[in-house]
Amino acid sequence: MIRLIEDLHIQFVCRIMVPLIQFFALYVIAHGHYSPGGGFQGGCILGASFILMMIAYDIEYVKKRFPEKFNTFMVAFGVFLYAAIGALCLILGAEYLNYGILHKILPADPVKVRALGTLGIEIGVGITVSAVMLSIFLNLSTFGKHEKSEV
Amino acid sequence: MEIIIGKYNYWIYIALMMIGFYAMIAKRNLVKKIVGMNIFQTAIILYFISTAYKKNATIPILIKSQEVIDVTQYVNPLPHVLMLTAIVVMVSTFGVALAVIVMLYKKYKTLEEDEIIEILREKK
Amino acid sequence: MNLSEHSSILIVVVPLIASFLNVFIGLWRRSLCYPLFLLALVICGFLSIDLIQNIINNGTIRYKLGGWMPPWGIEYVVDHLNAYVILIVSFISLLVAIYSKRSLEKELEESKLPYFYSTYLLLVTGLLGITVTGDIFNLFVFLEIASLAGYALIAIGENRSVLASFNYIIMGTIGACFYLLGVGYIYIITGSLNMLDIAQLLPKLYESKVTLAAFAFLVVGVAIKIALFPLHRWLPDAYTYAPSAVSVLASATMTKVGIYVLIRISFTIFEPNFSKDIIPAGTILVWWSTIAIIFGSILALGQIDFKRTLSYILIAEVGYMVLGVNLGNKEGFIGAVLHILNDALMIACLFMVTGGIYYYLKSRNIEDFVGLNKKMPLSMASFSIVALSMIGIPPTAGFFSKWYLIIGAIKAEQWIAVIALLFSSLVNAIIFFRILEKIYFKKGNSTKDINVKEVPVSMLIPILILATSVILVGLFSGKIISSIIQFTVPGGF
Amino acid sequence: MIWIVDILLLTIVVICAIGAIYVKDLLSSAILLGAYSFLMCLLWTEMGAVDVAFTEAAVGAGISTAFFIGAIYQTTRRTKD
Amino acid sequence: MEIITSAKPLFAILVSLIATILIIITGEKARNLREAWTIIASIVKFTIVASMLPDILNGRVIEYTLLAITSELVLQFKVDAIGIFFAFTASFLWIITSLYSIGYMRGLNEHAQTRYFAYFAIAMSATMGVAFSANIFTAFLFYEIITVSTFPLVAHKETPEAIKGARKYLVYLLGTSVAFQLTAIIITYNVAGNLNFLTNGVFHDNISHNLITLTFLLYIAGITKAAIMPLHSWLPAAMVAPTPVSALLHAVAVVKTGVFMIVRVVLYIFGIDILKSLDLGTVLAYIASFTIIAASVIALRQDNLKLRLAYSTVSQLSYVVLGVALLSPSGVMGSIMHIVAHAFGKITLFFTAGAIYVATHKTNISQLDGIGRQMPFTMGAFTVGALSMIGIPPFAGFLSKWYLTFGALESDQLIVLAVLAVSTILNACYFMPIVYAAFFKEPKIDKHNLHETLDKRTLKEAPAIMVIALVLTAIGTILIFFFPSLFLQLAQIVVTNTTGGY
Amino acid sequence: MKVLALIIVILTGSLLIYSSLDMPDWGDPNSPASTHVSPRYIEKTIEETATPNAVTSVLADYRGYDTLGETVVIFTAAVVCILLLRRFEDDKTH
């Protein structure tokens, strides 16, 4: 891998599909409160879009837009965001992950702020999951040698 | 008869689980073991989802305007949440297992357990 | 904000956040990773001391995560047993962290160190999370964190470690899935996931077949994780070929936490009389662990690789603890809980010494240990102390836990178990004196040991600390029992 | 008569599972596993677990299969059993 | 009984531990200083032990609790008559052995001398610990420390043979103590709830007799240091050790610890009454009788001098066991007296064996013809020791045999009486030929080594320091016969407390 | 080996079937699982968390800590894959 076939049709379809998929993924993450979905599902779809890009184009293509260091950073950043929101609640004087307390710093009432907190962590989960999926796939399919596009 | 029909989901989940379990312990091919693992875990998820089900109930997304909430109308959301976590655990284990398999293949150039053991024995 | 109010959650979150930061910093400057790693574990150590003091003074701590009342939210329940196991885990992991710095230099490429530290911290997080939680599903999640980290840490070892790790993945997943299935069975009949809540709901369901199956699956699942005898096949290879530091950590903490989970299942989720009177699970486990002790000891005798010997000894020691827990009387239980501490110290020290020998000698073959006392006197002195403790010679720690276990076995009139315990002491005596004899009295003629010298200071200090604490814990075991362990004994005893 | 559909689905799921284990080509096995996951998804949707089904569709049928294929390209399709 | 609290017993134990540290620090660099530590420690220890004597003779008991590990396992010391009796003997002989060791080690220019002296000190410390233990747990702890710390001493030569002997030593001592003695202690705790040494035993009346019998047998099998047959064969195997080790440890410290423990167990754990009612004393007496005779017969057939002495030790140790097994006042008295009588006699014999080895490198009895002319002092001391072993006045051995005979009569054990008579004859049979050969036989003409044969006609003793030591112990053997009052008084206190006799 | 595996599988399976006999019927709205803890999630999700999707509210709020654990699991998987597979030394040579 990666570049199984260098097919213009596939690349063209990809060029159109990937933004749509990514947009849908963001929708899924953000709209988890009202419909099925959430950080994890959205993150998976986002990650799948990158994988699709990698299959359709080349590993270099993805790496240029999405450098490995950045990706690794994102892996840790998403979950760090999650844990940090929890810790923020703790610092503000409530229990860990008790988003209700966030009303001290956010302009909303304690119940609404819980939904905001939920959104925050969903975003964190989404970031992590998409980055993780990409990272695992990259490592698996190239056996850790990111440069060579061998099959 | 009533037992069989009333709980057919359970029977199927047991069957699936045993298929996966058998593959995990009896198959020689390492990838097949992983496939078995996947089936096994999915079967457990099926079991959990089955426990959440209520007859004539709908998905647990509420409509805001509704005044009185009848619990029996919505399926139980808790097992769903647990199973979301379990799916993530499943895919993580799957990824790690595949990583180990790739490492093994690079080292021994085979994925059959008995062949690997044979190679190890020759080394000694 | 009062920090010690939150220490039960902080002890999990601190290593967790440190593991993320390790990945960040690893991208930027690698040399800062180790200090951060160490700092997190030091904080953990302090928190665990704070926690246990808090428990001793104020009794059980219940911490509502997210501010939700249990059983709706997840709850952390810390009583004497948790705090005790937490203390062991954080203490050992700190020592191993100090030890790992130099020992890893030769066993892992430098560019991967940040990820190693991160994984290590995740393993610690997982173990602490398992220990501190009061929710059976949350326990499963942290069990998986610990397991995944454990699989990877074992796979980076040498030689056959990858295959060992794969077998571990398969067995570990079966164990975890059985556990999850047990959770599902408990959930379907009680509708709850909170341990204390379940404990209240279950007694009236004891006659149900589902309860029986739930108990069986939970226990078998955990038994795989702690490598109770016929389910032990993954352990020896895994611990033998893993990097030294990992072997130390895994052997000293993972099985102990597993035993903790077993205690929680048998005596917190279920009442003690369930496994005693309603089904003969206690008796079955006593027999099962007796067999584990005997076979673990016999298999340990036949090994050449010393790490492998230790792995089999560990299997026997797991048998000790399961035996003590299930004897069904106070003495046996105290012995088992005390043995959790003692075994963690002893096994950790022995694995560390083995790693130290391997550091220069590049061999773990018992035959190559000839004349080592001249080259590394302090390590070998520690080794001798711990060896005496393994045999069970007073006043080292090993004697006292064995003492209580045997008293417990006699009170329960399990004579075979008594014989098994004594038998395994004798086998340990044979194994260790055979080695001590080589170390101290055989003339060295091997060409291999030319470059052998005392291990680096940062590896020596943990070894010495552990060896000293083996004696100190022995001398103060009465104090430990009266201030902590006696409160962990479940009600029905 | 929904239970007939149900039973039909379950039967196919079992067949897929057995197939995934018995085929001698790992790539086919991967695809069968994907199908198994997807059918599982349908079952769960039918039981009202849309979130889980959504996740399983994304993970089981999507990402997992991608991982699987990625790994197979690094290793081999061959298998003895 | 008045109880005094004092840390003296602890000091007596610590002295040699401190000496160990000093010895290791000093090391090979300053030999004289290192050996000075040994001597100083032994003298200080003896002084401390002796300073406790007056109190004990006045019927008081010294107690000191070091550490309560758990509520039932307590590290506690108690100095009573029998304890101080043993400690006094051992610590006195340590002084002499220290002198002797210095001569022996330097005479043969042995390797690893620092290790030797260090472990010797630890072993002595643990011996004091056993002597002063207030409960069986403390005693067991020190018992194990003795086993482990003497292991390097037995393996001192580091030859394959030495390691083999040491291994056998360890397997027997450690194996049985973990397997049997520990079990017995745990059963004792479980049944009686008490591990302290009490003058009338810890067991209540309502405990099942089978269990008591089992425990008793476990104790007897577990205290292998007493070398009761069939668990005796570690003792001959341990003779590969350097002679001072054999002398002090295998004539005094280790084996006496064994019999001391048996006496403790019989008198203070079980108590005379229970054993009498269960007739267990007789069982033990028969086992001991068998050991006495069998070991003597085996000793007859040994050519190696140290081995003969070893089997003689096996036989003599059983006198102590036999005495206490008779469960009568005189028997116990004889048994206790035999601890000191045998200690002085046997240490003399071992010392002479060592002296012969250092001076002539001879180990076998058949090589000793005419050696008396070459080493008159040594062989003179040997004769004294041998006569004491046989039990002829005016030597210490006579005293104890006298009491033993009375004991046998008191408890109407005519078989035991016969055993005593036969064993006396056997003793004479295996000791007197040596004396005879040494003084009256002409040295064999060794054609290959004529030079050495001629040597035997001239005086060639071992280093002076060794000769002094062995002459001192020989004189001690005689002195005990004439001035036994101290030992008799102590023994009497024990007998009065435990049996009610005298 | 295969026979042994089959025996184990059959034993486990029969234990499962045996225990299933006592389980509440499939889809029973009055089973303990549906009546003890979960009603509150459905009744109060809007009131307490302003999230109509009960699954999301339980996932991210009531049992948010589980989800943290879940995210950590997947983070672990990524770190583990990098630790095991990534070969940095090849970067330098290029």
CSV table of C-alpha atoms in Angstrom, one decimal, chain E residues 145-480:
chain,number,residue,atom,x,y,z
E,145,ILE,CA,18.8,-17.9,61.5
E,146,ILE,CA,21.2,-20.5,62.8
E,147,THR,CA,20.5,-22.8,60.0
E,148,VAL,CA,21.0,-20.2,57.3
E,149,SER,CA,24.0,-18.5,58.9
E,150,THR,CA,25.9,-21.8,59.4
E,151,PHE,CA,25.3,-22.8,55.8
E,152,PRO,CA,28.2,-20.7,54.5
E,153,LEU,CA,30.3,-22.1,57.3
E,154,VAL,CA,29.7,-25.7,56.3
E,155,ALA,CA,30.3,-24.9,52.7
E,156,HIS,CA,33.4,-22.9,53.6
E,157,LYS,CA,35.9,-25.0,51.6
E,158,GLU,CA,33.8,-24.4,48.4
E,159,THR,CA,34.9,-27.8,47.1
E,160,PRO,CA,32.2,-29.8,45.4
E,161,GLU,CA,32.2,-32.2,48.3
E,162,ALA,CA,31.8,-29.3,50.8
E,163,ILE,CA,28.9,-27.9,48.7
E,164,LYS,CA,27.3,-31.3,48.6
E,165,GLY,CA,27.6,-31.7,52.4
E,166,ALA,CA,26.3,-28.2,52.9
E,167,ARG,CA,23.3,-28.9,50.6
E,168,LYS,CA,22.4,-32.0,52.6
E,169,TYR,CA,22.8,-30.0,55.8
E,170,LEU,CA,20.4,-27.4,54.5
E,171,VAL,CA,17.9,-29.7,53.1
E,172,TYR,CA,17.6,-31.6,56.3
E,173,LEU,CA,17.6,-28.7,58.7
E,174,LEU,CA,15.5,-26.3,56.7
E,175,GLY,CA,13.3,-28.8,55.1
E,176,THR,CA,12.2,-30.5,58.2
E,177,SER,CA,11.8,-27.3,60.2
E,178,VAL,CA,9.6,-25.7,57.6
E,179,ALA,CA,7.6,-28.8,56.9
E,180,PHE,CA,7.2,-30.3,60.4
E,181,GLN,CA,8.3,-27.8,63.0
E,182,LEU,CA,6.4,-24.9,61.6
E,183,THR,CA,3.3,-27.0,61.2
E,184,ALA,CA,3.6,-28.2,64.8
E,185,ILE,CA,3.9,-24.6,65.9
E,186,ILE,CA,0.9,-23.5,63.9
E,187,ILE,CA,-1.1,-26.4,65.3
E,188,THR,CA,0.0,-25.5,68.8
E,189,TYR,CA,-1.1,-22.0,68.2
E,190,ASN,CA,-4.4,-23.1,66.8
E,191,VAL,CA,-5.2,-25.5,69.6
E,192,ALA,CA,-3.7,-23.8,72.6
E,193,GLY,CA,-3.8,-20.2,71.5
E,194,ASN,CA,-0.5,-19.6,73.2
E,195,LEU,CA,3.1,-20.0,72.1
E,196,ASN,CA,4.8,-19.0,75.3
E,197,PHE,CA,7.0,-21.4,77.2
E,198,LEU,CA,5.1,-22.2,80.4
E,199,THR,CA,6.4,-24.4,83.1
E,200,ASN,CA,3.5,-26.8,82.9
E,201,GLY,CA,2.8,-26.7,79.2
E,202,VAL,CA,0.4,-24.7,77.0
E,203,PHE,CA,-2.1,-27.4,76.2
E,204,HIS,CA,-5.3,-27.7,78.0
E,205,ASP,CA,-6.7,-30.9,79.2
E,206,ASN,CA,-9.6,-31.0,76.8
E,207,ILE,CA,-7.6,-31.3,73.6
E,208,SER,CA,-7.9,-34.4,71.6
E,209,HIS,CA,-5.1,-36.8,72.4
E,210,ASN,CA,-4.5,-37.8,68.8
E,211,LEU,CA,-3.8,-34.2,67.9
E,212,ILE,CA,-1.4,-33.8,70.8
E,213,THR,CA,0.4,-37.0,69.7
E,214,LEU,CA,0.6,-35.8,66.2
E,215,THR,CA,2.0,-32.4,67.2
E,216,PHE,CA,4.5,-34.0,69.5
E,217,LEU,CA,5.8,-36.3,66.7
E,218,LEU,CA,5.9,-33.3,64.3
E,219,TYR,CA,8.0,-31.4,66.8
E,220,ILE,CA,10.4,-34.3,67.2
E,221,ALA,CA,10.7,-34.7,63.5
E,222,GLY,CA,11.0,-31.0,63.0
E,223,ILE,CA,13.8,-30.3,65.4
E,224,THR,CA,16.4,-32.1,63.2
E,225,LYS,CA,19.2,-30.3,64.8
E,226,ALA,CA,19.0,-32.8,67.7
E,227,ALA,CA,20.0,-35.4,65.2
E,228,ILE,CA,17.6,-38.1,66.3
E,229,MET,CA,17.7,-41.1,64.0
E,230,PRO,CA,16.6,-41.5,61.2
E,231,LEU,CA,17.1,-37.7,60.6
E,232,HIS,CA,20.7,-37.6,61.7
E,233,SER,CA,22.6,-37.9,58.5
E,234,TRP,CA,23.1,-34.2,58.0
E,235,LEU,CA,25.5,-34.2,60.9
E,236,PRO,CA,28.2,-36.6,59.5
E,237,ALA,CA,27.7,-34.8,56.1
E,238,ALA,CA,28.4,-31.4,57.8
E,239,MET,CA,31.8,-32.7,58.9
E,240,VAL,CA,33.3,-31.3,55.7
E,241,ALA,CA,33.3,-28.0,57.5
E,242,PRO,CA,36.5,-26.6,59.1
E,243,THR,CA,37.2,-28.2,62.5
E,244,PRO,CA,36.4,-25.2,64.6
E,245,VAL,CA,33.0,-25.1,63.0
E,246,SER,CA,32.5,-28.7,63.8
E,247,ALA,CA,33.7,-28.1,67.2
E,248,LEU,CA,31.6,-25.2,68.3
E,249,LEU,CA,28.6,-25.7,66.0
E,250,HIS,CA,28.4,-29.4,65.8
E,251,ALA,CA,29.3,-30.1,69.4
E,252,VAL,CA,27.8,-27.0,71.1
E,253,ALA,CA,25.8,-24.4,69.3
E,254,VAL,CA,23.8,-26.1,66.6
E,255,VAL,CA,23.2,-29.6,68.0
E,256,LYS,CA,22.7,-28.3,71.5
E,257,THR,CA,20.2,-25.8,70.1
E,258,GLY,CA,18.4,-28.9,68.8
E,259,VAL,CA,18.4,-30.8,72.0
E,260,PHE,CA,17.7,-27.6,73.9
E,261,MET,CA,14.6,-27.0,71.8
E,262,ILE,CA,13.5,-30.6,72.5
E,263,VAL,CA,13.9,-30.1,76.2
E,264,ARG,CA,12.0,-26.8,75.9
E,265,VAL,CA,9.2,-28.4,73.9
E,266,VAL,CA,9.0,-31.4,76.2
E,267,LEU,CA,9.0,-29.5,79.4
E,268,TYR,CA,7.5,-26.1,78.5
E,269,ILE,CA,5.2,-26.7,75.6
E,270,PHE,CA,3.7,-30.1,76.5
E,271,GLY,CA,4.6,-30.4,80.2
E,272,ILE,CA,5.4,-33.5,82.0
E,273,ASP,CA,1.9,-34.4,83.0
E,274,ILE,CA,0.4,-34.5,79.5
E,275,LEU,CA,3.3,-36.6,78.2
E,276,LYS,CA,3.1,-38.9,81.1
E,277,SER,CA,-0.6,-39.4,80.7
E,278,LEU,CA,-0.2,-40.1,76.9
E,279,ASP,CA,2.9,-42.2,77.5
E,280,LEU,CA,4.7,-40.2,74.8
E,281,GLY,CA,7.8,-40.0,77.0
E,282,THR,CA,8.4,-43.7,76.6
E,283,VAL,CA,8.0,-43.4,72.8
E,284,LEU,CA,10.6,-40.7,72.7
E,285,ALA,CA,12.8,-42.6,75.1
E,286,TYR,CA,12.8,-45.6,72.8
E,287,ILE,CA,13.6,-43.6,69.8
E,288,ALA,CA,16.5,-42.0,71.7
E,289,SER,CA,17.7,-45.4,72.9
E,290,PHE,CA,17.7,-46.7,69.4
E,291,THR,CA,19.7,-43.7,68.3
E,292,ILE,CA,22.2,-44.1,71.1
E,293,ILE,CA,23.0,-47.7,70.3
E,294,ALA,CA,22.8,-47.5,66.5
E,295,ALA,CA,25.0,-44.4,66.3
E,296,SER,CA,27.5,-45.9,68.6
E,297,VAL,CA,27.7,-49.0,66.4
E,298,ILE,CA,28.1,-47.0,63.3
E,299,ALA,CA,30.8,-44.9,65.0
E,300,LEU,CA,32.8,-48.1,65.7
E,301,ARG,CA,33.1,-48.6,62.0
E,302,GLN,CA,34.4,-45.2,61.1
E,303,ASP,CA,38.0,-44.7,60.3
E,304,ASN,CA,37.8,-40.9,59.7
E,305,LEU,CA,38.3,-39.3,63.1
E,306,LYS,CA,35.9,-36.5,62.6
E,307,LEU,CA,33.2,-38.9,61.3
E,308,ARG,CA,33.7,-41.1,64.4
E,309,LEU,CA,33.3,-38.0,66.5
E,310,ALA,CA,30.2,-37.0,64.6
E,311,TYR,CA,28.5,-40.3,65.1
E,312,SER,CA,29.5,-40.2,68.7
E,313,THR,CA,27.8,-36.8,68.9
E,314,VAL,CA,24.7,-38.3,67.4
E,315,SER,CA,24.7,-40.9,70.1
E,316,GLN,CA,25.5,-38.5,72.9
E,317,LEU,CA,22.9,-36.0,71.9
E,318,SER,CA,20.3,-38.7,72.4
E,319,TYR,CA,21.4,-39.0,76.0
E,320,VAL,CA,19.9,-35.5,76.5
E,321,VAL,CA,16.8,-36.5,74.7
E,322,LEU,CA,16.6,-39.7,76.6
E,323,GLY,CA,17.0,-38.0,79.9
E,324,VAL,CA,14.2,-35.6,79.3
E,325,ALA,CA,12.0,-38.3,77.9
E,326,LEU,CA,12.2,-40.2,81.1
E,327,LEU,CA,10.1,-37.4,82.6
E,328,SER,CA,11.5,-37.9,86.0
E,329,PRO,CA,13.3,-35.3,88.1
E,330,SER,CA,16.7,-37.1,87.9
E,331,GLY,CA,16.3,-37.8,84.3
E,332,VAL,CA,15.7,-34.1,83.5
E,333,MET,CA,18.6,-33.2,85.8
E,334,GLY,CA,20.9,-35.6,84.0
E,335,SER,CA,19.7,-34.4,80.7
E,336,ILE,CA,20.5,-30.8,81.5
E,337,MET,CA,23.8,-31.7,83.0
E,338,HIS,CA,24.7,-33.7,79.9
E,339,ILE,CA,24.3,-30.6,77.8
E,340,VAL,CA,27.3,-29.0,79.5
E,341,ALA,CA,29.2,-32.2,80.1
E,342,HIS,CA,29.0,-33.3,76.5
E,343,ALA,CA,29.8,-29.7,75.3
E,344,PHE,CA,33.1,-29.6,77.1
E,345,GLY,CA,34.0,-33.2,76.3
E,346,LYS,CA,33.1,-33.1,72.7
E,347,ILE,CA,34.6,-29.7,72.0
E,348,THR,CA,37.9,-31.0,73.4
E,349,LEU,CA,37.8,-34.0,71.1
E,350,PHE,CA,37.0,-31.9,68.0
E,351,PHE,CA,39.8,-29.5,69.0
E,352,THR,CA,42.3,-32.3,69.1
E,353,ALA,CA,41.1,-33.6,65.8
E,354,GLY,CA,41.7,-30.1,64.3
E,355,ALA,CA,45.0,-29.8,66.0
E,356,ILE,CA,46.1,-33.2,64.6
E,357,TYR,CA,45.0,-32.0,61.1
E,358,VAL,CA,46.8,-28.7,61.3
E,359,ALA,CA,50.0,-30.3,62.6
E,360,THR,CA,50.2,-33.4,60.5
E,361,HIS,CA,47.3,-33.2,57.9
E,362,LYS,CA,46.1,-36.6,59.1
E,363,THR,CA,42.4,-37.3,59.3
E,364,ASN,CA,42.1,-41.0,59.7
E,365,ILE,CA,42.4,-43.0,62.9
E,366,SER,CA,44.5,-45.7,61.3
E,367,GLN,CA,47.2,-43.1,60.7
E,368,LEU,CA,47.4,-42.0,64.3
E,369,ASP,CA,49.6,-44.8,65.7
E,370,GLY,CA,52.2,-43.4,68.1
E,371,ILE,CA,51.1,-39.8,67.6
E,372,GLY,CA,50.9,-39.4,71.3
E,373,ARG,CA,54.6,-39.0,71.6
E,374,GLN,CA,54.6,-36.3,68.9
E,375,MET,CA,51.7,-34.4,70.4
E,376,PRO,CA,51.5,-35.2,74.1
E,377,PHE,CA,49.3,-32.3,75.2
E,378,THR,CA,46.8,-32.8,72.4
E,379,MET,CA,46.5,-36.5,72.9
E,380,GLY,CA,46.4,-36.0,76.7
E,381,ALA,CA,43.4,-33.7,76.2
E,382,PHE,CA,41.9,-36.2,73.9
E,383,THR,CA,42.1,-38.9,76.6
E,384,VAL,CA,40.4,-36.6,79.1
E,385,GLY,CA,37.6,-35.9,76.6
E,386,ALA,CA,37.2,-39.6,75.7
E,387,LEU,CA,37.1,-40.7,79.3
E,388,SER,CA,34.5,-38.0,80.0
E,389,MET,CA,32.4,-39.3,77.1
E,390,ILE,CA,32.6,-42.8,78.5
E,391,GLY,CA,31.5,-41.5,81.9
E,392,ILE,CA,34.4,-42.2,84.1
E,393,PRO,CA,35.1,-40.1,87.2
E,394,PRO,CA,36.6,-37.6,87.8
E,395,PHE,CA,35.3,-36.2,84.5
E,396,ALA,CA,32.1,-34.3,83.8
E,397,GLY,CA,30.5,-37.1,81.8
E,398,PHE,CA,30.2,-39.2,84.9
E,399,LEU,CA,27.9,-36.7,86.6
E,400,SER,CA,25.3,-36.7,83.9
E,401,LYS,CA,25.4,-40.4,83.5
E,402,TRP,CA,24.9,-40.8,87.2
E,403,TYR,CA,21.8,-38.7,87.1
E,404,LEU,CA,20.6,-40.4,84.0
E,405,THR,CA,20.9,-43.8,85.6
E,406,PHE,CA,18.9,-42.5,88.6
E,407,GLY,CA,16.3,-41.2,86.3
E,408,ALA,CA,16.0,-44.5,84.6
E,409,LEU,CA,15.5,-46.2,87.9
E,410,GLU,CA,13.0,-43.6,89.1
E,411,SER,CA,10.8,-44.2,86.1
E,412,ASP,CA,11.3,-48.0,86.2
E,413,GLN,CA,12.7,-48.2,82.7
E,414,LEU,CA,15.0,-51.1,82.9
E,415,ILE,CA,15.5,-51.2,79.2
E,416,VAL,CA,16.9,-47.7,79.3
E,417,LEU,CA,19.2,-48.8,82.0
E,418,ALA,CA,20.5,-51.6,79.8
E,419,VAL,CA,20.9,-49.1,77.0
E,420,LEU,CA,23.0,-46.9,79.1
E,421,ALA,CA,25.2,-49.8,80.1
E,422,VAL,CA,25.6,-51.0,76.6
E,423,SER,CA,26.3,-47.6,75.2
E,424,THR,CA,29.0,-47.0,77.9
E,425,ILE,CA,30.7,-50.1,76.7
E,426,LEU,CA,30.4,-49.1,73.1
E,427,ASN,CA,31.7,-45.7,73.9
E,428,ALA,CA,34.7,-47.3,75.5
E,429,CYS,CA,35.1,-49.5,72.4
E,430,TYR,CA,35.4,-46.7,70.0
E,431,PHE,CA,37.4,-44.3,72.0
E,432,MET,CA,39.9,-46.4,73.9
E,433,PRO,CA,41.6,-47.9,70.8
E,434,ILE,CA,42.5,-44.4,69.6
E,435,VAL,CA,44.0,-43.6,72.9
E,436,TYR,CA,45.8,-46.9,73.0
E,437,ALA,CA,47.1,-46.5,69.5
E,438,ALA,CA,48.3,-43.0,70.1
E,439,PHE,CA,50.3,-43.7,73.1
E,440,PHE,CA,51.4,-47.3,73.0
E,441,LYS,CA,51.5,-48.4,69.4
E,442,GLU,CA,54.7,-47.9,67.4
E,443,PRO,CA,54.2,-45.7,64.4
E,444,LYS,CA,53.8,-47.8,61.2
E,445,ILE,CA,56.9,-47.6,59.0
E,446,ASP,CA,55.7,-45.9,55.9
E,447,LYS,CA,58.3,-46.9,53.3
E,448,HIS,CA,57.2,-44.2,50.8
E,449,ASN,CA,57.4,-41.5,53.4
E,450,LEU,CA,60.1,-42.4,55.7
E,451,HIS,CA,60.9,-38.9,56.6
E,452,GLU,CA,57.5,-38.3,58.1
E,453,THR,CA,57.6,-41.5,60.0
E,454,LEU,CA,60.8,-40.4,61.7
E,455,ASP,CA,59.2,-37.1,62.4
E,456,LYS,CA,56.7,-38.7,64.7
E,457,ARG,CA,59.3,-39.3,67.3
E,458,THR,CA,59.9,-35.7,67.8
E,459,LEU,CA,57.6,-33.1,69.5
E,460,LYS,CA,55.6,-31.3,66.9
E,461,GLU,CA,52.5,-29.7,68.3
E,462,ALA,CA,49.9,-27.6,66.6
E,463,PRO,CA,50.1,-23.7,67.0
E,464,ALA,CA,50.3,-22.8,70.6
E,465,ILE,CA,47.0,-20.9,70.6
E,466,MET,CA,45.2,-24.1,69.6
E,467,VAL,CA,46.9,-26.2,72.2
E,468,ILE,CA,46.0,-23.7,74.9
E,469,ALA,CA,42.4,-23.8,73.8
E,470,LEU,CA,42.1,-27.5,73.9
E,471,VAL,CA,43.9,-27.9,77.1
E,472,LEU,CA,41.6,-25.3,78.7
E,473,THR,CA,38.5,-27.2,77.7
E,474,ALA,CA,40.1,-30.5,78.9
E,475,ILE,CA,40.7,-28.8,82.3
E,476,GLY,CA,37.2,-27.5,82.2
E,477,THR,CA,35.9,-31.1,81.9
E,478,ILE,CA,37.7,-32.0,85.1
E,479,LEU,CA,36.7,-28.8,86.9
E,480,ILE,CA,33.1,-29.3,86.2
